[in-house]
Amino acid sequence: MYESDRDELIDAYFDAMDEADLEIVRPALADGFVYESLSGDLEGFAGLETYMNELRGLSETTHEVTLRIHGEDASATEGIVTGDSDDGPVEARFCNVFEFDDAEEGLTRIRVHLNDA
């Protein structure tokens, strides 16, 4: 899969998170999609919905991607996410790893890593 195609799928994910509209990323998810975060491993679109609606600790987010690295089997992004939590505004550094199904041209796995900024 071309890097530009990967970037489109990655951008769909960040747009979905920032607009709180998972329908943006739904077409980008391959069969067997897995979402890995501090909340654990969640499978499929339903798992991503569970994360967004029940487990996500931030709302009104903005993801600023500062670095993209494309490897043979996966791509990684680094950046800063800002948003609101129950305790007030939050800013944190993130690193997300994205895996793809070239045949389906979709995301098969997203691993989310966060650090306080």
Coordinates of N, CA and C in Angstrom, one line a residue:
M1 N 0.9 -1.2 0.0 CA 0.0 0.0 0.0 C 0.9 1.2 0.0
Y2 N 0.6 2.2 -0.8 CA 1.3 3.4 -0.9 C 1.2 4.2 0.4
E3 N 2.3 5.0 0.7 CA 2.3 5.8 1.9 C 1.1 6.8 1.9
S4 N 0.8 7.3 0.8 CA -0.3 8.3 0.7 C -1.6 7.6 1.0
D5 N -1.8 6.4 0.6 CA -3.0 5.6 1.0 C -3.0 5.4 2.5
R6 N -1.9 5.0 3.1 CA -1.8 4.8 4.5 C -2.2 6.1 5.2
D7 N -1.6 7.2 4.7 CA -1.9 8.5 5.4 C -3.4 8.8 5.4
E8 N -4.1 8.5 4.3 CA -5.5 8.8 4.2 C -6.3 8.0 5.3
L9 N -5.9 6.7 5.5 CA -6.5 5.9 6.5 C -6.2 6.4 7.9
I10 N -5.0 6.8 8.1 CA -4.6 7.4 9.4 C -5.3 8.7 9.7
D11 N -5.4 9.5 8.7 CA -6.1 10.8 8.9 C -7.6 10.6 9.2
A12 N -8.2 9.5 8.5 CA -9.6 9.2 8.8 C -9.8 8.9 10.3
Y13 N -8.8 8.2 10.9 CA -8.9 7.8 12.3 C -8.8 9.1 13.2
F14 N -7.8 9.9 12.9 CA -7.7 11.1 13.7 C -8.9 12.1 13.6
D15 N -9.4 12.2 12.3 CA -10.6 13.0 12.1 C -11.8 12.4 12.9
A16 N -12.0 11.1 12.9 CA -13.1 10.5 13.6 C -13.0 10.8 15.1
M17 N -11.7 10.7 15.7 CA -11.6 10.9 17.1 C -11.9 12.4 17.4
D18 N -11.4 13.3 16.6 CA -11.5 14.8 16.9 C -12.9 15.3 16.6
E19 N -13.6 14.7 15.7 CA -15.0 15.1 15.4 C -16.0 14.2 16.2
A20 N -15.5 13.2 17.0 CA -16.4 12.3 17.7 C -17.4 11.7 16.8
D21 N -17.0 11.3 15.6 CA -17.9 10.7 14.6 C -17.1 9.5 14.0
L22 N -17.4 8.3 14.5 CA -16.7 7.1 14.0 C -17.1 6.7 12.6
E23 N -18.2 7.2 12.1 CA -18.6 6.9 10.7 C -17.5 7.3 9.7
I24 N -16.7 8.3 10.1 CA -15.6 8.8 9.3 C -14.6 7.7 9.0
V25 N -14.3 6.9 10.1 CA -13.3 5.9 10.0 C -13.8 4.5 9.6
R26 N -15.1 4.3 9.8 CA -15.7 2.9 9.5 C -15.2 2.3 8.2
P27 N -15.3 3.1 7.1 CA -14.9 2.4 5.8 C -13.4 2.1 5.8
A28 N -12.6 2.6 6.7 CA -11.1 2.4 6.7 C -10.8 1.1 7.5
L29 N -11.7 0.5 8.2 CA -11.4 -0.6 9.1 C -11.6 -1.9 8.3
A30 N -10.5 -2.8 8.3 CA -10.5 -4.1 7.7 C -11.2 -5.1 8.6
D31 N -11.6 -6.2 8.0 CA -12.1 -7.3 8.8 C -11.1 -7.7 9.8
G32 N -11.6 -8.0 11.0 CA -10.7 -8.4 12.1 C -10.0 -7.3 12.8
F33 N -10.4 -6.0 12.5 CA -9.8 -4.9 13.1 C -9.7 -5.0 14.7
V34 N -8.6 -4.6 15.2 CA -8.4 -4.6 16.7 C -7.8 -3.2 17.1
Y35 N -8.4 -2.6 18.2 CA -8.0 -1.4 18.8 C -7.4 -1.6 20.1
E36 N -6.1 -1.3 20.3 CA -5.4 -1.5 21.5 C -5.1 -0.2 22.2
S37 N -5.6 -0.1 23.5 CA -5.3 1.2 24.2 C -5.1 0.8 25.7
L38 N -5.0 1.8 26.5 CA -4.9 1.5 28.0 C -6.2 0.8 28.5
S39 N -7.3 0.9 27.7 CA -8.5 0.2 28.1 C -8.5 -1.3 27.7
G40 N -7.5 -1.7 27.0 CA -7.4 -3.1 26.6 C -7.6 -3.3 25.1
D41 N -7.7 -4.5 24.7 CA -7.9 -4.8 23.3 C -9.4 -4.9 23.0
L42 N -9.8 -4.2 22.0 CA -11.2 -4.1 21.6 C -11.3 -4.5 20.1
E43 N -12.3 -5.4 19.7 CA -12.4 -5.9 18.4 C -13.5 -5.3 17.6
G44 N -13.1 -5.0 16.3 CA -14.1 -4.5 15.3 C -14.6 -3.1 15.6
F45 N -15.5 -2.7 14.7 CA -16.1 -1.4 14.8 C -16.8 -1.2 16.1
A46 N -17.5 -2.3 16.6 CA -18.2 -2.3 17.8 C -17.2 -2.0 19.0
G47 N -16.1 -2.6 18.9 CA -15.1 -2.3 20.0 C -14.6 -0.9 20.0
L48 N -14.4 -0.3 18.8 CA -14.1 1.1 18.7 C -15.2 2.0 19.2
E49 N -16.4 1.6 18.9 CA -17.6 2.4 19.5 C -17.6 2.3 21.0
T50 N -17.3 1.1 21.6 CA -17.3 1.0 23.0 C -16.2 1.9 23.6
Y51 N -15.0 1.9 23.0 CA -14.0 2.8 23.5 C -14.5 4.3 23.4
M52 N -15.0 4.7 22.3 CA -15.4 6.1 22.1 C -16.5 6.5 23.1
N53 N -17.5 5.6 23.3 CA -18.7 6.0 24.0 C -18.6 5.7 25.5
E54 N -17.7 4.7 25.9 CA -17.7 4.3 27.3 C -16.3 4.4 28.0
L55 N -15.2 4.3 27.3 CA -13.9 4.2 27.9 C -13.0 5.4 27.7
R56 N -13.2 6.1 26.7 CA -12.3 7.2 26.3 C -12.4 8.3 27.4
G57 N -11.2 8.7 27.8 CA -11.1 9.7 28.9 C -11.1 11.1 28.5
L58 N -11.1 11.4 27.2 CA -11.0 12.8 26.7 C -12.2 13.0 25.7
S59 N -12.6 14.3 25.7 CA -13.6 14.7 24.7 C -13.0 16.0 24.1
E60 N -13.7 16.5 23.1 CA -13.3 17.7 22.4 C -11.8 17.7 22.1
T61 N -11.3 16.6 21.5 CA -9.9 16.5 21.2 C -9.4 17.1 19.9
T62 N -8.1 17.4 20.0 CA -7.4 17.9 18.8 C -6.1 17.1 18.8
H63 N -5.9 16.4 17.7 CA -4.6 15.6 17.5 C -3.7 16.4 16.6
E64 N -2.5 16.7 17.0 CA -1.5 17.4 16.2 C -0.4 16.4 15.9
V65 N -0.4 15.8 14.7 CA 0.6 14.8 14.3 C 1.9 15.6 13.9
T66 N 3.0 15.2 14.6 CA 4.3 15.9 14.4 C 5.3 15.0 13.6
L67 N 5.0 13.7 13.6 CA 5.9 12.8 12.9 C 5.1 11.6 12.4
R68 N 5.4 11.2 11.2 CA 4.9 10.0 10.6 C 6.1 9.2 10.1
I69 N 6.0 7.9 10.4 CA 7.1 7.0 9.9 C 6.4 5.8 9.3
H70 N 6.8 5.4 8.1 CA 6.2 4.3 7.4 C 7.2 3.2 7.3
G71 N 6.9 2.0 7.8 CA 7.8 0.9 7.7 C 7.1 -0.1 6.7
E72 N 7.7 -1.2 6.5 CA 7.2 -2.2 5.6 C 5.9 -2.7 6.0
D73 N 5.7 -3.0 7.3 CA 4.4 -3.7 7.7 C 3.5 -2.8 8.5
A74 N 4.0 -1.6 8.9 CA 3.2 -0.7 9.8 C 3.7 0.7 9.6
S75 N 2.9 1.6 10.1 CA 3.2 3.1 10.2 C 3.0 3.5 11.6
A76 N 3.8 4.6 12.0 CA 3.7 5.1 13.3 C 3.5 6.6 13.2
T77 N 2.8 7.2 14.2 CA 2.6 8.6 14.3 C 3.0 9.1 15.7
E78 N 3.6 10.2 15.8 CA 3.8 10.9 17.1 C 3.1 12.2 17.0
G79 N 2.8 12.7 18.2 CA 2.2 14.1 18.3 C 1.7 14.4 19.6
I80 N 0.8 15.4 19.7 CA 0.3 15.9 20.9 C -1.3 15.9 20.8
V81 N -1.9 15.4 21.8 CA -3.4 15.5 21.8 C -3.8 16.4 22.9
T82 N -4.7 17.3 22.6 CA -5.3 18.1 23.7 C -6.8 17.8 23.7
G83 N -7.4 18.0 24.9 CA -8.8 17.7 25.1 C -9.3 18.0 26.5
D84 N -10.5 17.6 26.7 CA -11.1 17.8 28.0 C -11.3 16.5 28.7
S85 N -11.0 16.5 30.0 CA -11.3 15.3 30.8 C -12.2 15.7 32.0
D86 N -12.6 14.8 32.8 CA -13.4 15.1 33.9 C -12.7 16.1 34.9
D87 N -11.4 16.1 34.9 CA -10.6 16.9 35.7 C -10.1 18.2 35.1
G88 N -10.5 18.5 33.9 CA -10.2 19.7 33.2 C -9.4 19.5 31.9
P89 N -8.8 20.5 31.4 CA -8.0 20.4 30.1 C -6.8 19.4 30.3
V90 N -6.5 18.7 29.2 CA -5.4 17.8 29.2 C -4.6 18.0 27.9
E91 N -3.3 17.8 28.1 CA -2.4 17.8 26.9 C -1.5 16.6 27.1
A92 N -1.4 15.7 26.2 CA -0.5 14.5 26.3 C 0.1 14.2 25.0
R93 N 1.3 13.6 25.1 CA 2.0 13.1 23.9 C 1.5 11.7 23.6
F94 N 1.4 11.5 22.3 CA 1.0 10.1 21.9 C 1.9 9.5 20.8
C95 N 1.9 8.2 20.7 CA 2.5 7.5 19.7 C 1.5 6.4 19.3
N96 N 1.1 6.4 18.1 CA 0.1 5.4 17.6 C 0.8 4.5 16.5
V97 N 0.6 3.2 16.6 CA 1.1 2.3 15.6 C -0.1 1.8 14.8
F98 N 0.0 1.9 13.5 CA -1.1 1.5 12.6 C -0.6 0.3 11.7
E99 N -1.4 -0.8 11.7 CA -1.1 -1.9 10.8 C -2.2 -2.0 9.8
F100 N -1.9 -2.5 8.6 CA -2.8 -2.5 7.4 C -3.0 -3.8 6.8
D101 N -4.1 -4.0 6.1 CA -4.3 -5.2 5.3 C -4.2 -4.6 3.8
D102 N -3.2 -4.9 3.1 CA -3.0 -4.4 1.8 C -4.1 -4.8 0.8
A103 N -4.5 -6.1 1.0 CA -5.5 -6.6 0.1 C -6.9 -5.8 0.2
E104 N -7.2 -5.6 1.5 CA -8.5 -4.9 1.8 C -8.3 -3.4 1.8
E105 N -7.1 -2.9 1.8 CA -6.7 -1.5 1.9 C -7.4 -0.9 3.1
G106 N -7.2 -1.6 4.2 CA -7.8 -1.1 5.5 C -6.9 -1.2 6.7
L107 N -7.3 -0.6 7.8 CA -6.6 -0.7 9.0 C -7.0 -2.0 9.7
T108 N -6.0 -2.8 10.1 CA -6.2 -4.0 10.9 C -6.0 -3.9 12.4
R109 N -5.1 -2.9 12.7 CA -4.8 -2.7 14.2 C -4.3 -1.3 14.4
I110 N -4.8 -0.7 15.5 CA -4.3 0.5 16.0 C -3.8 0.3 17.4
R111 N -2.6 0.7 17.7 CA -2.1 0.6 19.1 C -1.8 2.0 19.5
V112 N -2.5 2.4 20.7 CA -2.4 3.8 21.2 C -1.5 3.8 22.4
H113 N -0.5 4.7 22.4 CA 0.4 4.9 23.6 C 0.3 6.4 23.9
L114 N 0.1 6.7 25.2 CA 0.0 8.1 25.7 C 1.0 8.3 26.8
N115 N 1.5 9.6 26.8 CA 2.4 10.0 27.9 C 2.0 11.4 28.3
D116 N 2.0 11.8 29.6 CA 1.7 13.2 30.0 C 2.7 14.1 29.3
A117 N 2.3 15.2 28.8 CA 3.2 16.2 28.2 C 3.8 17.1 29.2

